[in-house]
Amino acid sequence: GGAALQAWRAEFMAMHNREPLVWFDRLCIDQRDIAGQLSSVPIFLAGCDTILALHGPTYFKRLWTVLELHMFHQMGGSLAQIVFLRLSDKAAPPPAR
């Protein structure tokens, strides 16, 4: 997982000559109060030029991740602005509660 992310970072730096600015929804949204922060997600997505979708085998089976991609698209984002980076074929741990 970490190697794939570092490879993406190196490619980004080579193209843009700077570090990427990254917002991680999983880290920035309080996983114990997701419902209380849902109304802010469109604001966060509006500030994104690109979505880096770090995914494993369950990514497209979870409504939340598909909903984020849908919101980004509805706000004018295109498929060309979404980068899918597969992290692992192992099952992801359940979300923190």
Tab-separated table of C-alpha atoms in Angstrom:
chain	number	residue	atom	x	y	z
A	1	GLY	CA	0.000	0.000	0.000
A	2	GLY	CA	2.628	2.503	1.053
A	3	ALA	CA	4.847	1.705	-1.940
A	4	ALA	CA	2.012	2.384	-4.386
A	5	LEU	CA	1.263	5.722	-2.722
A	6	GLN	CA	4.943	6.699	-2.757
A	7	ALA	CA	5.187	5.799	-6.459
A	8	TRP	CA	2.164	8.025	-7.165
A	9	ARG	CA	3.783	10.827	-5.127
A	10	ALA	CA	7.043	10.547	-7.063
A	11	GLU	CA	5.173	10.684	-10.379
A	12	PHE	CA	3.193	13.720	-9.196
A	13	MET	CA	6.364	15.519	-8.100
A	14	ALA	CA	8.059	14.791	-11.426
A	15	MET	CA	5.084	16.239	-13.311
A	16	HIS	CA	4.383	19.263	-11.084
A	17	ASN	CA	7.740	19.984	-9.430
A	18	ARG	CA	6.098	20.156	-5.984
A	19	GLU	CA	4.652	17.941	-3.271
A	20	PRO	CA	0.986	17.013	-3.730
A	21	LEU	CA	-1.573	18.555	-1.405
A	22	VAL	CA	-3.718	15.701	-0.142
A	23	TRP	CA	-6.916	15.544	1.904
A	24	PHE	CA	-7.716	12.048	3.207
A	25	ASP	CA	-11.425	11.661	3.917
A	26	ARG	CA	-10.810	8.677	6.173
A	27	LEU	CA	-8.418	10.716	8.307
A	28	CYS	CA	-10.120	14.110	8.140
A	29	ILE	CA	-13.705	13.046	8.776
A	30	ASP	CA	-14.362	11.879	12.320
A	31	GLN	CA	-15.254	8.232	11.776
A	32	ARG	CA	-17.255	8.252	15.032
A	33	ASP	CA	-19.548	11.033	13.743
A	34	ILE	CA	-19.757	10.595	9.978
A	35	ALA	CA	-23.436	11.600	9.857
A	36	GLY	CA	-22.646	14.902	11.553
A	37	GLN	CA	-20.088	15.771	8.886
A	38	LEU	CA	-21.830	14.573	5.726
A	39	SER	CA	-23.004	18.052	4.791
A	40	SER	CA	-19.352	19.194	4.564
A	41	VAL	CA	-18.282	16.557	2.033
A	42	PRO	CA	-19.419	18.531	-1.050
A	43	ILE	CA	-17.376	21.491	0.215
A	44	PHE	CA	-14.286	19.308	0.550
A	45	LEU	CA	-14.845	17.780	-2.894
A	46	ALA	CA	-15.353	21.220	-4.468
A	47	GLY	CA	-11.794	22.065	-3.468
A	48	CYS	CA	-10.371	19.032	-5.264
A	49	ASP	CA	-8.768	19.183	-8.687
A	50	THR	CA	-8.251	15.430	-8.661
A	51	ILE	CA	-9.473	12.493	-6.627
A	52	LEU	CA	-6.901	9.862	-5.759
A	53	ALA	CA	-9.003	6.794	-4.980
A	54	LEU	CA	-6.867	4.423	-2.909
A	55	HIS	CA	-8.778	1.186	-3.254
A	56	GLY	CA	-8.793	-2.453	-2.404
A	57	PRO	CA	-11.182	-5.272	-3.234
A	58	THR	CA	-14.179	-3.788	-1.371
A	59	TYR	CA	-13.953	-0.194	-2.651
A	60	PHE	CA	-16.741	-0.423	-5.237
A	61	LYS	CA	-18.946	-2.491	-2.918
A	62	ARG	CA	-19.252	0.327	-0.380
A	63	LEU	CA	-21.948	2.916	-0.976
A	64	TRP	CA	-19.957	5.718	0.648
A	65	THR	CA	-17.003	5.508	-1.727
A	66	VAL	CA	-19.231	5.311	-4.792
A	67	LEU	CA	-21.274	8.248	-3.470
A	68	GLU	CA	-18.140	10.404	-3.141
A	69	LEU	CA	-17.222	9.678	-6.767
A	70	HIS	CA	-20.792	10.480	-7.841
A	71	MET	CA	-20.791	13.787	-5.947
A	72	PHE	CA	-17.464	14.763	-7.508
A	73	HIS	CA	-18.860	13.991	-10.976
A	74	GLN	CA	-22.096	15.897	-10.332
A	75	MET	CA	-20.055	18.923	-9.270
A	76	GLY	CA	-18.289	19.000	-12.647
A	77	GLY	CA	-15.460	16.535	-12.110
A	78	SER	CA	-14.597	14.149	-14.909
A	79	LEU	CA	-13.295	10.593	-15.009
A	80	ALA	CA	-9.967	12.014	-16.200
A	81	GLN	CA	-9.705	13.761	-12.807
A	82	ILE	CA	-10.002	10.503	-10.857
A	83	VAL	CA	-6.889	8.408	-10.323
A	84	PHE	CA	-7.506	4.863	-9.104
A	85	LEU	CA	-4.609	3.366	-7.160
A	86	ARG	CA	-5.007	-0.238	-6.056
A	87	LEU	CA	-3.429	-0.834	-2.679
A	88	SER	CA	-3.947	-4.495	-1.885
A	89	ASP	CA	-5.911	-7.583	-2.719
A	90	LYS	CA	-6.366	-8.302	0.973
A	91	ALA	CA	-9.691	-7.441	2.570
A	92	ALA	CA	-9.621	-4.051	4.261
A	93	PRO	CA	-10.285	-3.868	7.997
A	94	PRO	CA	-13.757	-2.714	8.979
A	95	PRO	CA	-14.194	1.054	9.440
A	96	ALA	CA	-13.531	2.473	12.908
A	97	ARG	CA	-16.685	3.053	14.913
